[in-house]
């Protein structure tokens, strides 16, 4: 079963705009990770945020974590057509044993 | 350094047959996990191996099994295939102490189709 839900399920924006995806989860976590998947291929790790962190940046990515609300958001700034992909949040309860994934957000960036 | 290698990339099998998928982790990574991805159920954890021992197991029937060799390469086996086993099977490797800041490294997956 899925740990959480992602919102929205699909998002379509123009190049240059920002994209925000949200993730909610159900149990206490050790860390939360975001992954990207292009068209049925493997998952690519984007960013990891630990339970004691509230915000993290990596290039055009900004992730926030609110453990009191059991939610996270991923912001992609100045989006590009190459950002078109599915984005998944994944929670890691015990750090290093298993990931529980959300349902994913399909992002389409139109040139 | 080489990434996680999964073979084969595509596989077509008939109901009732069995199948073996292979995963070679990144050199130095001793933890290997397997995930199943389907349109209906999404990404689901199958099992995780570390030092040739199954450390965690997901909620899948006993037809799904795996093993890990001394060189950390892992195989998963599905016996008595059912149509519902059609999926993308993903393997991920990580350092034994956890994902640190680098997360898990996934292979490109094996696309299994059961007909």
PDB file of C-alpha atoms in Angstrom:
ATOM      1  CA  UNK A   1       0.000   0.000   0.000  1.00  0.00           C
ATOM      2  CA  UNK A   2       1.119   3.541  -0.608  1.00  0.00           C
ATOM      3  CA  UNK A   3       2.459   5.567   2.292  1.00  0.00           C
ATOM      4  CA  UNK A   4       1.011   8.756   1.033  1.00  0.00           C
ATOM      5  CA  UNK A   5      -0.576  10.797  -1.628  1.00  0.00           C
ATOM      6  CA  UNK A   6       0.767  13.270  -4.095  1.00  0.00           C
ATOM      7  CA  UNK A   7      -0.987  16.306  -5.333  1.00  0.00           C
ATOM      8  CA  UNK A   8      -1.652  17.153  -8.050  1.00  0.00           C
ATOM      9  CA  UNK A   9      -1.725  13.913 -10.018  1.00  0.00           C
ATOM     10  CA  UNK A  10      -0.907  15.838 -13.174  1.00  0.00           C
ATOM     11  CA  UNK A  11       0.491  19.308 -13.776  1.00  0.00           C
ATOM     12  CA  UNK A  12       0.982  21.104 -17.081  1.00  0.00           C
ATOM     13  CA  UNK A  13       2.928  24.369 -17.228  1.00  0.00           C
ATOM     14  CA  UNK A  14       4.881  26.527 -19.655  1.00  0.00           C
ATOM     15  CA  UNK A  15       8.644  26.638 -19.818  1.00  0.00           C
ATOM     16  CA  UNK A  16      10.044  29.175 -17.381  1.00  0.00           C
ATOM     17  CA  UNK A  17       7.217  28.788 -14.887  1.00  0.00           C
ATOM     18  CA  UNK A  18       7.612  27.213 -11.459  1.00  0.00           C
ATOM     19  CA  UNK A  19       6.165  23.795 -10.633  1.00  0.00           C
ATOM     20  CA  UNK A  20       5.062  22.803  -7.146  1.00  0.00           C
ATOM     21  CA  UNK A  21       4.204  19.261  -6.132  1.00  0.00           C
ATOM     22  CA  UNK A  22       2.937  18.181  -2.739  1.00  0.00           C
ATOM     23  CA  UNK A  23       3.252  14.917  -0.866  1.00  0.00           C
ATOM     24  CA  UNK A  24       1.525  13.718   2.274  1.00  0.00           C
ATOM     25  CA  UNK A  25       2.443  10.658   4.281  1.00  0.00           C
ATOM     26  CA  UNK A  26       1.039   8.730   7.208  1.00  0.00           C
ATOM     27  CA  UNK A  27       3.737   7.550   9.603  1.00  0.00           C
ATOM     28  CA  UNK A  28       6.795   8.987  11.303  1.00  0.00           C
ATOM     29  CA  UNK A  29       9.803   8.998   9.025  1.00  0.00           C
ATOM     30  CA  UNK A  30      13.569   9.113   9.125  1.00  0.00           C
ATOM     31  CA  UNK A  31      13.855  10.954   5.827  1.00  0.00           C
ATOM     32  CA  UNK A  32      11.858  11.810   2.730  1.00  0.00           C
ATOM     33  CA  UNK A  33      13.224  11.616  -0.786  1.00  0.00           C
ATOM     34  CA  UNK A  34      12.103  12.845  -4.184  1.00  0.00           C
ATOM     35  CA  UNK A  35      12.700  10.912  -7.388  1.00  0.00           C
ATOM     36  CA  UNK A  36      12.102  11.591 -11.055  1.00  0.00           C
ATOM     37  CA  UNK A  37      11.125   8.986 -13.609  1.00  0.00           C
ATOM     38  CA  UNK A  38      11.192   9.504 -17.345  1.00  0.00           C
ATOM     39  CA  UNK A  39       8.676   7.492 -19.321  1.00  0.00           C
ATOM     40  CA  UNK A  40       8.791   4.088 -17.596  1.00  0.00           C
ATOM     41  CA  UNK A  41      12.520   4.039 -17.027  1.00  0.00           C
ATOM     42  CA  UNK A  42      14.461   3.913 -13.787  1.00  0.00           C
ATOM     43  CA  UNK A  43      14.098   6.378 -10.961  1.00  0.00           C
ATOM     44  CA  UNK A  44      16.591   9.182 -10.539  1.00  0.00           C
ATOM     45  CA  UNK A  45      17.236  10.501  -7.037  1.00  0.00           C
ATOM     46  CA  UNK A  46      16.707  14.264  -6.798  1.00  0.00           C
ATOM     47  CA  UNK A  47      16.972  15.253  -3.166  1.00  0.00           C
ATOM     48  CA  UNK A  48      16.768  13.845   0.353  1.00  0.00           C
ATOM     49  CA  UNK A  49      15.531  15.752   3.381  1.00  0.00           C
ATOM     50  CA  UNK A  50      15.890  14.383   6.891  1.00  0.00           C
ATOM     51  CA  UNK A  51      13.161  14.508   9.506  1.00  0.00           C
ATOM     52  CA  UNK A  52      15.022  17.193  11.489  1.00  0.00           C
ATOM     53  CA  UNK A  53      15.348  19.478   8.454  1.00  0.00           C
ATOM     54  CA  UNK A  54      12.691  21.879   7.275  1.00  0.00           C
ATOM     55  CA  UNK A  55      14.000  23.051   3.923  1.00  0.00           C
ATOM     56  CA  UNK A  56      16.648  22.011   1.455  1.00  0.00           C
ATOM     57  CA  UNK A  57      17.886  23.354  -1.865  1.00  0.00           C
ATOM     58  CA  UNK A  58      19.648  21.731  -4.780  1.00  0.00           C
ATOM     59  CA  UNK A  59      20.075  23.774  -7.942  1.00  0.00           C
ATOM     60  CA  UNK A  60      16.571  24.658  -9.188  1.00  0.00           C
ATOM     61  CA  UNK A  61      14.955  22.359  -6.613  1.00  0.00           C
ATOM     62  CA  UNK A  62      13.587  23.397  -3.255  1.00  0.00           C
ATOM     63  CA  UNK A  63      12.093  20.871  -0.860  1.00  0.00           C
ATOM     64  CA  UNK A  64      10.242  21.595   2.344  1.00  0.00           C
ATOM     65  CA  UNK A  65       9.213  19.186   5.052  1.00  0.00           C
ATOM     66  CA  UNK A  66       6.572  19.713   7.732  1.00  0.00           C
ATOM     67  CA  UNK A  67       6.643  16.726  10.057  1.00  0.00           C
ATOM     68  CA  UNK A  68       3.766  18.072  12.149  1.00  0.00           C
ATOM     69  CA  UNK A  69       1.527  17.978   9.095  1.00  0.00           C
ATOM     70  CA  UNK A  70       3.278  14.950   7.614  1.00  0.00           C
ATOM     71  CA  UNK A  71       3.723  16.713   4.322  1.00  0.00           C
ATOM     72  CA  UNK A  72       6.423  17.801   1.905  1.00  0.00           C
ATOM     73  CA  UNK A  73       6.575  19.924  -1.189  1.00  0.00           C
ATOM     74  CA  UNK A  74       8.923  20.001  -4.156  1.00  0.00           C
ATOM     75  CA  UNK A  75       9.381  23.254  -6.045  1.00  0.00           C
ATOM     76  CA  UNK A  76      11.102  23.283  -9.431  1.00  0.00           C
ATOM     77  CA  UNK A  77      11.942  26.822 -10.470  1.00  0.00           C
ATOM     78  CA  UNK A  78      12.315  28.099 -14.036  1.00  0.00           C
ATOM     79  CA  UNK A  79      11.125  24.796 -15.474  1.00  0.00           C
ATOM     80  CA  UNK A  80      12.428  23.422 -18.751  1.00  0.00           C
ATOM     81  CA  UNK A  81      10.933  21.009 -21.283  1.00  0.00           C
ATOM     82  CA  UNK A  82      13.502  18.459 -20.099  1.00  0.00           C
ATOM     83  CA  UNK A  83      11.848  18.494 -16.650  1.00  0.00           C
ATOM     84  CA  UNK A  84       8.860  16.685 -18.155  1.00  0.00           C
ATOM     85  CA  UNK A  85       8.634  13.454 -16.147  1.00  0.00           C
ATOM     86  CA  UNK A  86       6.849  11.766 -13.273  1.00  0.00           C
ATOM     87  CA  UNK A  87       7.918  12.852  -9.809  1.00  0.00           C
ATOM     88  CA  UNK A  88       7.604  10.624  -6.759  1.00  0.00           C
ATOM     89  CA  UNK A  89       8.069  11.254  -3.091  1.00  0.00           C
ATOM     90  CA  UNK A  90       9.300   8.340  -1.016  1.00  0.00           C
ATOM     91  CA  UNK A  91       9.499   7.979   2.727  1.00  0.00           C
ATOM     92  CA  UNK A  92      12.203   6.064   4.527  1.00  0.00           C
ATOM     93  CA  UNK A  93      11.108   4.999   7.982  1.00  0.00           C
ATOM     94  CA  UNK A  94      14.223   3.297   9.291  1.00  0.00           C
ATOM     95  CA  UNK A  95      16.933   4.806   7.071  1.00  0.00           C
ATOM     96  CA  UNK A  96      18.271   2.300   4.666  1.00  0.00           C
ATOM     97  CA  UNK A  97      15.860  -0.570   4.538  1.00  0.00           C
ATOM     98  CA  UNK A  98      12.909   0.280   2.342  1.00  0.00           C
ATOM     99  CA  UNK A  99      11.126   3.141   0.628  1.00  0.00           C
ATOM    100  CA  UNK A 100       7.398   3.706   0.501  1.00  0.00           C
ATOM    101  CA  UNK A 101       6.381   5.706  -2.539  1.00  0.00           C
ATOM    102  CA  UNK A 102       3.594   8.122  -3.229  1.00  0.00           C
ATOM    103  CA  UNK A 103       1.445   7.850  -6.322  1.00  0.00           C
ATOM    104  CA  UNK A 104       3.439  10.382  -8.292  1.00  0.00           C
ATOM    105  CA  UNK A 105       2.817  13.627 -10.121  1.00  0.00           C
ATOM    106  CA  UNK A 106       3.053  13.705 -13.905  1.00  0.00           C
ATOM    107  CA  UNK A 107       4.649  17.025 -14.844  1.00  0.00           C
ATOM    108  CA  UNK A 108       4.478  18.298 -18.413  1.00  0.00           C
ATOM    109  CA  UNK A 109       6.491  21.377 -19.308  1.00  0.00           C
ATOM    110  CA  UNK A 110       5.423  22.862 -22.630  1.00  0.00           C
ATOM    111  CA  UNK A 111       8.073  24.653 -24.715  1.00  0.00           C
TER     112      UNK A 111
ATOM    113  CA  UNK B   1      31.556   4.672 -11.883  1.00  0.00           C
ATOM    114  CA  UNK B   2      29.118   2.187 -13.388  1.00  0.00           C
ATOM    115  CA  UNK B   3      25.496   2.452 -12.314  1.00  0.00           C
ATOM    116  CA  UNK B   4      23.078  -0.235 -11.278  1.00  0.00           C
ATOM    117  CA  UNK B   5      22.731  -2.788 -14.067  1.00  0.00           C
ATOM    118  CA  UNK B   6      19.581  -4.790 -14.559  1.00  0.00           C
ATOM    119  CA  UNK B   7      19.206  -7.607 -17.055  1.00  0.00           C
ATOM    120  CA  UNK B   8      17.333  -8.332 -19.153  1.00  0.00           C
ATOM    121  CA  UNK B   9      15.654  -5.039 -20.109  1.00  0.00           C
ATOM    122  CA  UNK B  10      12.577  -6.692 -21.565  1.00  0.00           C
ATOM    123  CA  UNK B  11      11.051 -10.103 -21.059  1.00  0.00           C
ATOM    124  CA  UNK B  12       7.930 -11.830 -22.320  1.00  0.00           C
ATOM    125  CA  UNK B  13       6.769 -14.943 -20.502  1.00  0.00           C
ATOM    126  CA  UNK B  14       3.724 -17.179 -20.540  1.00  0.00           C
ATOM    127  CA  UNK B  15       1.426 -17.722 -17.560  1.00  0.00           C
ATOM    128  CA  UNK B  16       2.672 -20.516 -15.348  1.00  0.00           C
ATOM    129  CA  UNK B  17       6.311 -20.088 -16.286  1.00  0.00           C
ATOM    130  CA  UNK B  18       8.979 -18.787 -13.957  1.00  0.00           C
ATOM    131  CA  UNK B  19      11.408 -15.942 -14.482  1.00  0.00           C
ATOM    132  CA  UNK B  20      14.710 -14.767 -13.004  1.00  0.00           C
ATOM    133  CA  UNK B  21      15.815 -11.153 -13.078  1.00  0.00           C
ATOM    134  CA  UNK B  22      19.317  -9.958 -12.309  1.00  0.00           C
ATOM    135  CA  UNK B  23      20.697  -6.825 -10.663  1.00  0.00           C
ATOM    136  CA  UNK B  24      24.304  -5.735 -10.266  1.00  0.00           C
ATOM    137  CA  UNK B  25      24.659  -2.872  -7.772  1.00  0.00           C
ATOM    138  CA  UNK B  26      27.147  -0.044  -7.803  1.00  0.00           C
ATOM    139  CA  UNK B  27      30.571  -1.198  -6.709  1.00  0.00           C
ATOM    140  CA  UNK B  28      30.809  -0.857  -2.939  1.00  0.00           C
ATOM    141  CA  UNK B  29      27.046  -0.891  -2.405  1.00  0.00           C
ATOM    142  CA  UNK B  30      26.087  -3.929  -0.410  1.00  0.00           C
ATOM    143  CA  UNK B  31      22.378  -3.297   0.002  1.00  0.00           C
ATOM    144  CA  UNK B  32      20.074  -4.212  -2.870  1.00  0.00           C
ATOM    145  CA  UNK B  33      16.323  -3.620  -2.896  1.00  0.00           C
ATOM    146  CA  UNK B  34      13.676  -4.659  -5.401  1.00  0.00           C
ATOM    147  CA  UNK B  35      10.495  -2.815  -6.327  1.00  0.00           C
ATOM    148  CA  UNK B  36       7.546  -3.609  -8.553  1.00  0.00           C
ATOM    149  CA  UNK B  37       5.850  -0.822 -10.501  1.00  0.00           C
ATOM    150  CA  UNK B  38       2.413  -1.267 -12.038  1.00  0.00           C
ATOM    151  CA  UNK B  39      -0.145   1.303 -13.240  1.00  0.00           C
ATOM    152  CA  UNK B  40      -2.668   0.106 -10.664  1.00  0.00           C
ATOM    153  CA  UNK B  41      -0.544  -0.353  -7.541  1.00  0.00           C
ATOM    154  CA  UNK B  42       2.285   2.057  -8.227  1.00  0.00           C
ATOM    155  CA  UNK B  43       5.723   1.402  -6.782  1.00  0.00           C
ATOM    156  CA  UNK B  44       5.793  -1.318  -4.168  1.00  0.00           C
ATOM    157  CA  UNK B  45       8.668  -2.713  -2.156  1.00  0.00           C
ATOM    158  CA  UNK B  46       9.428  -6.395  -2.702  1.00  0.00           C
ATOM    159  CA  UNK B  47      12.481  -7.151  -0.570  1.00  0.00           C
ATOM    160  CA  UNK B  48      15.917  -5.958   0.451  1.00  0.00           C
ATOM    161  CA  UNK B  49      19.150  -7.892   0.756  1.00  0.00           C
ATOM    162  CA  UNK B  50      22.306  -7.061   2.605  1.00  0.00           C
ATOM    163  CA  UNK B  51      25.352  -9.318   2.910  1.00  0.00           C
ATOM    164  CA  UNK B  52      23.489 -12.209   1.293  1.00  0.00           C
ATOM    165  CA  UNK B  53      20.661 -12.010   3.854  1.00  0.00           C
ATOM    166  CA  UNK B  54      17.120 -10.834   3.325  1.00  0.00           C
ATOM    167  CA  UNK B  55      16.767  -7.899   5.682  1.00  0.00           C
ATOM    168  CA  UNK B  56      13.269  -6.759   4.778  1.00  0.00           C
ATOM    169  CA  UNK B  57      10.346  -8.173   2.898  1.00  0.00           C
ATOM    170  CA  UNK B  58       7.269  -6.524   1.423  1.00  0.00           C
ATOM    171  CA  UNK B  59       3.763  -7.870   1.224  1.00  0.00           C
ATOM    172  CA  UNK B  60       4.060 -10.158  -1.770  1.00  0.00           C
ATOM    173  CA  UNK B  61       3.186 -13.858  -2.098  1.00  0.00           C
ATOM    174  CA  UNK B  62       5.826 -16.554  -1.714  1.00  0.00           C
ATOM    175  CA  UNK B  63       6.032 -16.894  -5.503  1.00  0.00           C
ATOM    176  CA  UNK B  64       8.342 -13.892  -5.323  1.00  0.00           C
ATOM    177  CA  UNK B  65      11.771 -14.716  -3.979  1.00  0.00           C
ATOM    178  CA  UNK B  66      15.261 -13.393  -4.197  1.00  0.00           C
ATOM    179  CA  UNK B  67      18.820 -13.929  -3.220  1.00  0.00           C
ATOM    180  CA  UNK B  68      22.086 -12.081  -3.046  1.00  0.00           C
ATOM    181  CA  UNK B  69      25.518 -13.388  -3.873  1.00  0.00           C
ATOM    182  CA  UNK B  70      28.845 -12.711  -2.176  1.00  0.00           C
ATOM    183  CA  UNK B  71      29.702 -10.076  -4.814  1.00  0.00           C
ATOM    184  CA  UNK B  72      26.438  -8.244  -3.878  1.00  0.00           C
ATOM    185  CA  UNK B  73      24.744  -9.084  -7.172  1.00  0.00           C
ATOM    186  CA  UNK B  74      21.131 -10.010  -6.631  1.00  0.00           C
ATOM    187  CA  UNK B  75      18.516 -12.042  -8.423  1.00  0.00           C
ATOM    188  CA  UNK B  76      14.799 -12.162  -7.997  1.00  0.00           C
ATOM    189  CA  UNK B  77      12.651 -15.055  -9.099  1.00  0.00           C
ATOM    190  CA  UNK B  78       8.951 -15.216  -9.772  1.00  0.00           C
ATOM    191  CA  UNK B  79       7.439 -18.658 -10.099  1.00  0.00           C
ATOM    192  CA  UNK B  80       4.094 -19.663 -11.586  1.00  0.00           C
ATOM    193  CA  UNK B  81       3.685 -16.346 -13.368  1.00  0.00           C
ATOM    194  CA  UNK B  82       0.293 -14.661 -13.427  1.00  0.00           C
ATOM    195  CA  UNK B  83      -0.953 -11.944 -15.773  1.00  0.00           C
ATOM    196  CA  UNK B  84      -0.911  -9.524 -12.855  1.00  0.00           C
ATOM    197  CA  UNK B  85       2.840  -9.961 -12.501  1.00  0.00           C
ATOM    198  CA  UNK B  86       3.314  -7.890 -15.640  1.00  0.00           C
ATOM    199  CA  UNK B  87       5.242  -4.880 -14.396  1.00  0.00           C
ATOM    200  CA  UNK B  88       8.432  -2.887 -14.402  1.00  0.00           C
ATOM    201  CA  UNK B  89      10.775  -4.425 -11.840  1.00  0.00           C
ATOM    202  CA  UNK B  90      13.289  -1.994 -10.426  1.00  0.00           C
ATOM    203  CA  UNK B  91      16.396  -2.702  -8.445  1.00  0.00           C
ATOM    204  CA  UNK B  92      18.067  -0.139  -6.208  1.00  0.00           C
ATOM    205  CA  UNK B  93      21.355  -0.151  -4.379  1.00  0.00           C
ATOM    206  CA  UNK B  94      22.688   1.897  -1.514  1.00  0.00           C
ATOM    207  CA  UNK B  95      25.449   1.974   1.009  1.00  0.00           C
ATOM    208  CA  UNK B  96      24.758  -0.423   3.870  1.00  0.00           C
ATOM    209  CA  UNK B  97      24.380   2.390   6.368  1.00  0.00           C
ATOM    210  CA  UNK B  98      21.574   4.008   4.474  1.00  0.00           C
ATOM    211  CA  UNK B  99      20.932   6.508   1.702  1.00  0.00           C
ATOM    212  CA  UNK B 100      22.778   9.415   3.362  1.00  0.00           C
ATOM    213  CA  UNK B 101      22.325  12.420   1.077  1.00  0.00           C
ATOM    214  CA  UNK B 102      22.507  10.458  -2.129  1.00  0.00           C
ATOM    215  CA  UNK B 103      19.380   8.383  -1.881  1.00  0.00           C
ATOM    216  CA  UNK B 104      19.132   5.079  -3.608  1.00  0.00           C
ATOM    217  CA  UNK B 105      20.507   4.459  -7.090  1.00  0.00           C
ATOM    218  CA  UNK B 106      18.043   2.688  -9.312  1.00  0.00           C
ATOM    219  CA  UNK B 107      18.642   0.587 -12.383  1.00  0.00           C
ATOM    220  CA  UNK B 108      16.698   1.096 -15.616  1.00  0.00           C
ATOM    221  CA  UNK B 109      14.436  -1.802 -14.752  1.00  0.00           C
ATOM    222  CA  UNK B 110      13.251  -5.004 -16.354  1.00  0.00           C
ATOM    223  CA  UNK B 111       9.914  -4.787 -18.152  1.00  0.00           C
ATOM    224  CA  UNK B 112       8.168  -8.120 -17.682  1.00  0.00           C
ATOM    225  CA  UNK B 113       5.120  -8.958 -19.758  1.00  0.00           C
ATOM    226  CA  UNK B 114       3.147 -12.092 -18.935  1.00  0.00           C
ATOM    227  CA  UNK B 115       0.883 -13.371 -21.702  1.00  0.00           C
TER     228      UNK B 115
END
